[in-house]
PDB file of C-alpha atoms in Angstrom:
ATOM      1  CA  UNK A   1     133.298  20.547 102.108  1.00 59.00           C
ATOM      2  CA  UNK A   2     130.885  22.647 100.119  1.00 64.00           C
ATOM      3  CA  UNK A   3     128.217  19.665  99.548  1.00 67.00           C
ATOM      4  CA  UNK A   4     128.307  19.238 103.571  1.00 71.00           C
ATOM      5  CA  UNK A   5     127.828  23.134 104.240  1.00 70.00           C
ATOM      6  CA  UNK A   6     124.575  23.271 101.476  1.00 72.00           C
ATOM      7  CA  UNK A   7     123.417  20.017 103.551  1.00 71.00           C
ATOM      8  CA  UNK A   8     123.536  22.533 106.665  1.00 75.00           C
ATOM      9  CA  UNK A   9     122.356  25.210 105.194  1.00 73.00           C
ATOM     10  CA  UNK A  10     119.561  23.888 103.479  1.00 75.00           C
ATOM     11  CA  UNK A  11     118.230  22.371 106.878  1.00 78.00           C
ATOM     12  CA  UNK A  12     118.957  25.140 109.118  1.00 79.00           C
ATOM     13  CA  UNK A  13     115.866  26.531 110.664  1.00 81.00           C
ATOM     14  CA  UNK A  14     117.282  30.097 110.406  1.00 87.00           C
ATOM     15  CA  UNK A  15     117.135  32.108 107.375  1.00 89.00           C
ATOM     16  CA  UNK A  16     120.321  32.313 105.308  1.00 91.00           C
ATOM     17  CA  UNK A  17     121.353  34.045 102.244  1.00 92.00           C
ATOM     18  CA  UNK A  18     124.316  34.187 100.353  1.00 92.00           C
ATOM     19  CA  UNK A  19     125.361  37.549  97.625  1.00 92.00           C
ATOM     20  CA  UNK A  20     128.134  38.302  95.808  1.00 91.00           C
ATOM     21  CA  UNK A  21     128.823  41.570  93.618  1.00 91.00           C
ATOM     22  CA  UNK A  22     125.693  43.158  95.142  1.00 90.00           C
ATOM     23  CA  UNK A  23     123.272  40.118  93.790  1.00 94.00           C
ATOM     24  CA  UNK A  24     121.798  37.475  96.023  1.00 93.00           C
ATOM     25  CA  UNK A  25     123.155  33.695  94.449  1.00 93.00           C
ATOM     26  CA  UNK A  26     121.619  31.584  97.427  1.00 92.00           C
ATOM     27  CA  UNK A  27     118.566  31.394  99.775  1.00 90.00           C
ATOM     28  CA  UNK A  28     117.816  28.378 101.900  1.00 90.00           C
ATOM     29  CA  UNK A  29     113.976  27.466 102.256  1.00 92.00           C
ATOM     30  CA  UNK A  30     113.832  29.566 105.655  1.00 92.00           C
ATOM     31  CA  UNK A  31     114.951  32.619 103.928  1.00 92.00           C
ATOM     32  CA  UNK A  32     112.296  31.845 101.139  1.00 93.00           C
ATOM     33  CA  UNK A  33     109.801  31.555 103.906  1.00 93.00           C
ATOM     34  CA  UNK A  34     110.986  34.679 105.486  1.00 91.00           C
ATOM     35  CA  UNK A  35     111.018  37.034 102.803  1.00 93.00           C
ATOM     36  CA  UNK A  36     107.782  35.763 101.344  1.00 92.00           C
ATOM     37  CA  UNK A  37     109.435  34.506  98.057  1.00 92.00           C
ATOM     38  CA  UNK A  38     107.558  31.597  95.844  1.00 91.00           C
ATOM     39  CA  UNK A  39     110.641  30.081  95.505  1.00 90.00           C
ATOM     40  CA  UNK A  40     114.569  30.214  95.712  1.00 89.00           C
ATOM     41  CA  UNK A  41     114.596  31.001  91.881  1.00 91.00           C
ATOM     42  CA  UNK A  42     112.673  34.190  92.481  1.00 93.00           C
ATOM     43  CA  UNK A  43     115.351  35.536  95.158  1.00 93.00           C
ATOM     44  CA  UNK A  44     118.207  34.306  92.531  1.00 93.00           C
ATOM     45  CA  UNK A  45     119.821  37.539  91.035  1.00 93.00           C
ATOM     46  CA  UNK A  46     117.783  39.703  93.267  1.00 94.00           C
ATOM     47  CA  UNK A  47     119.651  42.834  94.158  1.00 94.00           C
ATOM     48  CA  UNK A  48     120.707  42.298  97.936  1.00 93.00           C
ATOM     49  CA  UNK A  49     119.675  46.240  98.624  1.00 93.00           C
ATOM     50  CA  UNK A  50     116.361  45.580  96.914  1.00 94.00           C
ATOM     51  CA  UNK A  51     115.922  43.593 100.086  1.00 93.00           C
ATOM     52  CA  UNK A  52     117.028  46.170 102.686  1.00 92.00           C
ATOM     53  CA  UNK A  53     114.641  49.034 103.862  1.00 94.00           C
ATOM     54  CA  UNK A  54     115.997  52.269 102.227  1.00 94.00           C
ATOM     55  CA  UNK A  55     116.938  53.709 105.784  1.00 94.00           C
ATOM     56  CA  UNK A  56     119.192  50.861 106.352  1.00 92.00           C
ATOM     57  CA  UNK A  57     120.938  50.442 102.986  1.00 93.00           C
ATOM     58  CA  UNK A  58     123.968  52.728 103.758  1.00 93.00           C
ATOM     59  CA  UNK A  59     124.653  51.118 106.704  1.00 91.00           C
ATOM     60  CA  UNK A  60     124.362  47.421 104.900  1.00 90.00           C
ATOM     61  CA  UNK A  61     126.963  48.946 102.147  1.00 90.00           C
ATOM     62  CA  UNK A  62     129.621  49.608 105.061  1.00 89.00           C
ATOM     63  CA  UNK A  63     128.959  46.315 106.727  1.00 89.00           C
ATOM     64  CA  UNK A  64     129.620  44.599 103.098  1.00 88.00           C
ATOM     65  CA  UNK A  65     132.686  46.495 102.422  1.00 87.00           C
ATOM     66  CA  UNK A  66     133.968  45.768 105.920  1.00 87.00           C
ATOM     67  CA  UNK A  67     133.085  41.664 105.355  1.00 86.00           C
ATOM     68  CA  UNK A  68     135.057  41.662 102.208  1.00 81.00           C
ATOM     69  CA  UNK A  69     138.037  44.089 103.154  1.00 79.00           C
ATOM     70  CA  UNK A  70     138.693  42.561 106.624  1.00 77.00           C
ATOM     71  CA  UNK A  71     137.533  39.162 106.118  1.00 74.00           C
ATOM     72  CA  UNK A  72     136.133  39.162 109.441  1.00 75.00           C
ATOM     73  CA  UNK A  73     132.360  38.558 110.607  1.00 79.00           C
ATOM     74  CA  UNK A  74     130.194  41.399 110.788  1.00 82.00           C
ATOM     75  CA  UNK A  75     128.651  42.315 114.275  1.00 85.00           C
ATOM     76  CA  UNK A  76     125.040  41.434 115.164  1.00 87.00           C
ATOM     77  CA  UNK A  77     122.924  44.083 114.174  1.00 89.00           C
ATOM     78  CA  UNK A  78     119.345  45.101 114.431  1.00 90.00           C
ATOM     79  CA  UNK A  79     118.087  46.331 110.792  1.00 92.00           C
ATOM     80  CA  UNK A  80     114.870  46.680 108.708  1.00 94.00           C
ATOM     81  CA  UNK A  81     114.613  44.321 105.399  1.00 94.00           C
ATOM     82  CA  UNK A  82     111.989  44.235 103.185  1.00 94.00           C
ATOM     83  CA  UNK A  83     109.787  41.180 102.094  1.00 94.00           C
ATOM     84  CA  UNK A  84     108.601  40.526  98.396  1.00 94.00           C
ATOM     85  CA  UNK A  85     105.101  42.105  99.247  1.00 93.00           C
ATOM     86  CA  UNK A  86     107.340  45.128 100.054  1.00 92.00           C
ATOM     87  CA  UNK A  87     106.119  44.871 103.584  1.00 93.00           C
ATOM     88  CA  UNK A  88     108.692  45.566 106.308  1.00 93.00           C
ATOM     89  CA  UNK A  89     110.213  43.432 109.231  1.00 91.00           C
ATOM     90  CA  UNK A  90     112.767  44.149 112.021  1.00 92.00           C
ATOM     91  CA  UNK A  91     115.724  41.630 111.781  1.00 92.00           C
ATOM     92  CA  UNK A  92     119.034  41.029 113.643  1.00 92.00           C
ATOM     93  CA  UNK A  93     121.750  39.907 110.968  1.00 91.00           C
ATOM     94  CA  UNK A  94     125.313  38.541 110.631  1.00 90.00           C
ATOM     95  CA  UNK A  95     127.527  38.381 107.722  1.00 90.00           C
ATOM     96  CA  UNK A  96     130.731  36.584 107.042  1.00 88.00           C
ATOM     97  CA  UNK A  97     132.645  35.989 103.869  1.00 89.00           C
ATOM     98  CA  UNK A  98     132.710  32.873 102.762  1.00 88.00           C
ATOM     99  CA  UNK A  99     133.483  30.457  99.357  1.00 86.00           C
ATOM    100  CA  UNK A 100     130.426  29.967  97.235  1.00 86.00           C
ATOM    101  CA  UNK A 101     131.225  27.487  94.157  1.00 85.00           C
ATOM    102  CA  UNK A 102     134.521  28.345  94.754  1.00 85.00           C
ATOM    103  CA  UNK A 103     134.189  32.026  94.807  1.00 89.00           C
ATOM    104  CA  UNK A 104     134.274  34.878  97.847  1.00 89.00           C
ATOM    105  CA  UNK A 105     130.772  35.769  98.758  1.00 90.00           C
ATOM    106  CA  UNK A 106     129.063  37.191 101.858  1.00 90.00           C
ATOM    107  CA  UNK A 107     126.899  34.777 103.803  1.00 90.00           C
ATOM    108  CA  UNK A 108     124.192  36.593 105.683  1.00 91.00           C
ATOM    109  CA  UNK A 109     122.138  34.952 108.811  1.00 91.00           C
ATOM    110  CA  UNK A 110     118.899  36.796 109.428  1.00 91.00           C
ATOM    111  CA  UNK A 111     116.733  36.214 112.421  1.00 91.00           C
ATOM    112  CA  UNK A 112     113.081  38.042 111.968  1.00 92.00           C
ATOM    113  CA  UNK A 113     112.881  39.878 115.337  1.00 88.00           C
ATOM    114  CA  UNK A 114     109.607  41.879 114.568  1.00 87.00           C
ATOM    115  CA  UNK A 115     107.344  40.476 117.147  1.00 87.00           C
ATOM    116  CA  UNK A 116     110.088  41.448 119.871  1.00 85.00           C
ATOM    117  CA  UNK A 117     110.294  45.006 118.538  1.00 82.00           C
ATOM    118  CA  UNK A 118     106.646  45.204 118.540  1.00 84.00           C
ATOM    119  CA  UNK A 119     106.418  44.056 122.500  1.00 83.00           C
ATOM    120  CA  UNK A 120     109.364  46.220 123.246  1.00 80.00           C
ATOM    121  CA  UNK A 121     107.317  49.003 121.884  1.00 79.00           C
ATOM    122  CA  UNK A 122     103.989  47.953 123.886  1.00 81.00           C
ATOM    123  CA  UNK A 123     106.305  47.868 126.837  1.00 79.00           C
ATOM    124  CA  UNK A 124     107.710  51.089 126.745  1.00 77.00           C
ATOM    125  CA  UNK A 125     104.455  52.519 126.183  1.00 78.00           C
ATOM    126  CA  UNK A 126     102.782  50.590 129.098  1.00 74.00           C
ATOM    127  CA  UNK A 127     105.768  52.083 131.204  1.00 73.00           C
ATOM    128  CA  UNK A 128     105.101  55.370 130.005  1.00 71.00           C
ATOM    129  CA  UNK A 129     101.532  55.297 130.972  1.00 74.00           C
ATOM    130  CA  UNK A 130     102.101  53.746 134.566  1.00 72.00           C
ATOM    131  CA  UNK A 131     104.514  56.626 134.955  1.00 70.00           C
ATOM    132  CA  UNK A 132     101.646  58.933 134.096  1.00 67.00           C
ATOM    133  CA  UNK A 133      99.194  57.233 136.508  1.00 66.00           C
ATOM    134  CA  UNK A 134     101.946  56.940 138.961  1.00 67.00           C
ATOM    135  CA  UNK A 135     102.368  60.673 138.868  1.00 68.00           C
ATOM    136  CA  UNK A 136      99.123  61.646 139.059  1.00 66.00           C
ATOM    137  CA  UNK A 137      98.583  59.762 142.051  1.00 67.00           C
ATOM    138  CA  UNK A 138     101.335  61.108 143.860  1.00 67.00           C
ATOM    139  CA  UNK A 139     100.209  64.637 143.223  1.00 71.00           C
ATOM    140  CA  UNK A 140      96.689  63.663 144.316  1.00 70.00           C
ATOM    141  CA  UNK A 141      97.849  62.266 147.416  1.00 67.00           C
ATOM    142  CA  UNK A 142     100.041  65.189 148.050  1.00 67.00           C
ATOM    143  CA  UNK A 143      96.881  67.530 147.848  1.00 69.00           C
ATOM    144  CA  UNK A 144      94.934  65.684 150.260  1.00 75.00           C
ATOM    145  CA  UNK A 145      94.638  66.472 154.343  1.00 76.00           C
ATOM    146  CA  UNK A 146      94.785  62.728 155.419  1.00 83.00           C
ATOM    147  CA  UNK A 147      97.652  60.749 155.675  1.00 82.00           C
ATOM    148  CA  UNK A 148      97.515  57.835 153.246  1.00 81.00           C
ATOM    149  CA  UNK A 149      99.134  54.424 153.179  1.00 81.00           C
ATOM    150  CA  UNK A 150      98.925  52.143 150.379  1.00 82.00           C
ATOM    151  CA  UNK A 151     100.057  48.384 151.472  1.00 85.00           C
ATOM    152  CA  UNK A 152     100.746  45.859 148.927  1.00 84.00           C
ATOM    153  CA  UNK A 153      99.761  41.987 149.071  1.00 83.00           C
ATOM    154  CA  UNK A 154     103.195  41.470 150.831  1.00 84.00           C
ATOM    155  CA  UNK A 155     102.180  43.747 153.763  1.00 83.00           C
ATOM    156  CA  UNK A 156     104.600  46.396 152.574  1.00 88.00           C
ATOM    157  CA  UNK A 157     104.587  50.062 152.223  1.00 86.00           C
ATOM    158  CA  UNK A 158     104.432  51.240 148.536  1.00 84.00           C
ATOM    159  CA  UNK A 159     102.826  54.340 148.424  1.00 82.00           C
ATOM    160  CA  UNK A 160     102.509  57.148 150.726  1.00 84.00           C
ATOM    161  CA  UNK A 161     101.917  60.694 151.033  1.00 83.00           C
ATOM    162  CA  UNK A 162     103.700  63.448 152.910  1.00 83.00           C
ATOM    163  CA  UNK A 163     100.882  63.907 155.154  1.00 83.00           C
ATOM    164  CA  UNK A 164     101.039  60.456 156.778  1.00 83.00           C
ATOM    165  CA  UNK A 165     104.698  61.359 157.235  1.00 83.00           C
ATOM    166  CA  UNK A 166     103.891  64.453 159.252  1.00 82.00           C
ATOM    167  CA  UNK A 167     100.742  62.506 161.237  1.00 83.00           C
ATOM    168  CA  UNK A 168     103.218  59.931 162.481  1.00 83.00           C
ATOM    169  CA  UNK A 169     106.352  61.745 162.662  1.00 84.00           C
ATOM    170  CA  UNK A 170     107.807  58.921 160.277  1.00 85.00           C
ATOM    171  CA  UNK A 171     110.851  59.844 157.965  1.00 86.00           C
ATOM    172  CA  UNK A 172     109.811  59.606 154.164  1.00 87.00           C
ATOM    173  CA  UNK A 173     113.139  58.192 153.729  1.00 89.00           C
ATOM    174  CA  UNK A 174     112.249  55.281 156.599  1.00 89.00           C
ATOM    175  CA  UNK A 175     108.924  54.419 154.331  1.00 86.00           C
ATOM    176  CA  UNK A 176     110.741  54.879 151.226  1.00 87.00           C
ATOM    177  CA  UNK A 177     112.445  51.392 152.399  1.00 90.00           C
ATOM    178  CA  UNK A 178     108.795  49.637 151.926  1.00 89.00           C
ATOM    179  CA  UNK A 179     108.842  48.540 155.161  1.00 87.00           C
ATOM    180  CA  UNK A 180     106.018  46.184 156.691  1.00 87.00           C
ATOM    181  CA  UNK A 181     103.164  47.441 158.527  1.00 80.00           C
ATOM    182  CA  UNK A 182     104.391  45.170 161.543  1.00 81.00           C
ATOM    183  CA  UNK A 183     107.788  46.755 161.354  1.00 85.00           C
ATOM    184  CA  UNK A 184     106.417  50.130 161.521  1.00 83.00           C
ATOM    185  CA  UNK A 185     104.143  49.271 164.452  1.00 79.00           C
ATOM    186  CA  UNK A 186     107.221  47.862 166.354  1.00 80.00           C
ATOM    187  CA  UNK A 187     109.394  50.805 165.411  1.00 83.00           C
ATOM    188  CA  UNK A 188     106.738  53.045 166.849  1.00 79.00           C
ATOM    189  CA  UNK A 189     105.831  51.067 170.162  1.00 76.00           C
ATOM    190  CA  UNK A 190     109.442  50.935 170.813  1.00 78.00           C
ATOM    191  CA  UNK A 191     109.786  54.877 170.277  1.00 79.00           C
ATOM    192  CA  UNK A 192     107.205  55.399 172.948  1.00 75.00           C
ATOM    193  CA  UNK A 193     104.569  56.666 170.246  1.00 74.00           C
ATOM    194  CA  UNK A 194     101.565  54.827 171.999  1.00 67.00           C
ATOM    195  CA  UNK A 195     102.485  56.853 175.500  1.00 59.00           C
ATOM    196  CA  UNK A 196     103.107  55.918 178.579  1.00 43.00           C
ATOM    197  CA  UNK A 197     101.138  52.942 180.158  1.00 41.00           C
ATOM    198  CA  UNK A 198      99.364  52.588 176.451  1.00 46.00           C
ATOM    199  CA  UNK A 199      96.733  55.071 177.462  1.00 46.00           C
ATOM    200  CA  UNK A 200      96.712  56.059 174.159  1.00 47.00           C
ATOM    201  CA  UNK A 201      95.193  53.322 172.444  1.00 52.00           C
ATOM    202  CA  UNK A 202      91.881  51.876 172.599  1.00 52.00           C
ATOM    203  CA  UNK A 203      91.837  48.272 174.610  1.00 54.00           C
ATOM    204  CA  UNK A 204      91.544  46.368 171.574  1.00 54.00           C
ATOM    205  CA  UNK A 205      94.722  47.544 170.176  1.00 56.00           C
ATOM    206  CA  UNK A 206      96.184  47.918 173.601  1.00 55.00           C
ATOM    207  CA  UNK A 207      95.825  44.247 174.399  1.00 54.00           C
ATOM    208  CA  UNK A 208      97.482  42.995 171.411  1.00 55.00           C
ATOM    209  CA  UNK A 209     100.876  45.547 171.725  1.00 55.00           C
ATOM    210  CA  UNK A 210     101.067  44.348 175.262  1.00 49.00           C
ATOM    211  CA  UNK A 211     101.179  40.800 173.989  1.00 53.00           C
ATOM    212  CA  UNK A 212     104.000  41.696 171.185  1.00 47.00           C
ATOM    213  CA  UNK A 213     101.231  41.078 168.739  1.00 48.00           C
ATOM    214  CA  UNK A 214     102.216  43.594 165.994  1.00 44.00           C
ATOM    215  CA  UNK A 215     100.194  41.473 163.397  1.00 51.00           C
ATOM    216  CA  UNK A 216      96.506  41.434 164.306  1.00 51.00           C
ATOM    217  CA  UNK A 217      96.073  45.160 164.643  1.00 57.00           C
ATOM    218  CA  UNK A 218      92.011  46.040 164.049  1.00 64.00           C
ATOM    219  CA  UNK A 219      91.284  47.672 160.790  1.00 70.00           C
ATOM    220  CA  UNK A 220      89.953  50.869 162.456  1.00 74.00           C
ATOM    221  CA  UNK A 221      91.233  52.381 165.805  1.00 71.00           C
ATOM    222  CA  UNK A 222      91.590  55.505 167.608  1.00 76.00           C
ATOM    223  CA  UNK A 223      94.940  56.251 169.201  1.00 72.00           C
ATOM    224  CA  UNK A 224      96.909  59.715 171.002  1.00 75.00           C
ATOM    225  CA  UNK A 225     100.168  60.482 170.184  1.00 74.00           C
ATOM    226  CA  UNK A 226     102.847  61.762 172.535  1.00 74.00           C
ATOM    227  CA  UNK A 227     102.210  64.981 171.528  1.00 74.00           C
ATOM    228  CA  UNK A 228      98.527  65.377 172.652  1.00 75.00           C
ATOM    229  CA  UNK A 229      96.939  64.844 168.955  1.00 78.00           C
ATOM    230  CA  UNK A 230      94.056  62.048 168.426  1.00 81.00           C
ATOM    231  CA  UNK A 231      94.262  59.833 165.355  1.00 80.00           C
ATOM    232  CA  UNK A 232      91.593  57.811 163.892  1.00 81.00           C
ATOM    233  CA  UNK A 233      92.991  54.898 161.848  1.00 80.00           C
ATOM    234  CA  UNK A 234      90.949  53.142 159.433  1.00 81.00           C
ATOM    235  CA  UNK A 235      91.669  50.342 157.007  1.00 81.00           C
ATOM    236  CA  UNK A 236      90.098  49.457 153.623  1.00 82.00           C
ATOM    237  CA  UNK A 237      90.935  45.861 152.039  1.00 81.00           C
ATOM    238  CA  UNK A 238      92.034  46.168 148.301  1.00 79.00           C
ATOM    239  CA  UNK A 239      90.162  43.785 145.778  1.00 80.00           C
ATOM    240  CA  UNK A 240      93.459  42.744 144.354  1.00 75.00           C
ATOM    241  CA  UNK A 241      94.924  42.306 147.795  1.00 78.00           C
ATOM    242  CA  UNK A 242      96.849  44.727 150.223  1.00 81.00           C
ATOM    243  CA  UNK A 243      94.937  47.820 151.836  1.00 81.00           C
ATOM    244  CA  UNK A 244      94.884  51.121 152.073  1.00 80.00           C
ATOM    245  CA  UNK A 245      95.173  52.976 155.729  1.00 80.00           C
ATOM    246  CA  UNK A 246      94.191  56.396 156.350  1.00 78.00           C
TER     247      UNK A 246
END
């Protein structure tokens, strides 16, 4: 019954308003707080469109007409509403037709999503700036003569340049799968990259390979490729974890 309805709405933590013929006939305490009104009385009789941002008034009218004509709850929508002090807030709203004081009206449930929308904007801005930095890094890496592998804290390749693919004869498609350093070393060993008899490696690195220890390579070593090229490999640990290998 209506008494029970009013009790539930009054105690609801969500903002709820009821309007009829374009004017507010009820607002619960949460709505009073949300809109910054001094009391429920201040809201009563106020045109509903005065609470809606000008950019959203046309769609609001369409939604109200749809609720009255079809009698079906309007879908959840993101709109902009205005507080009593004139400030704008982003909200999610959903309306449905009800009987209020025995007369048809529209009930609107309102959720303030301003903080969420601000967070989304900050997240998009962060992604854009990260994308710019990533593009700059890739451009820089592509222009230098050294081969570069950037390894993350889990020991997996996360960035590399074309030169390292050329020097190590490793397909970019392979490195793009983010293999671990150990997987790369095993792949190279099984392919015969370390030359017959392992003469292409320094003694410390050779011992590790012979014993199947792909996880304990020295940070810096020299080896020869099957094609006769001499490679000097240097590793620099990163403060945040991971390493850069050139």
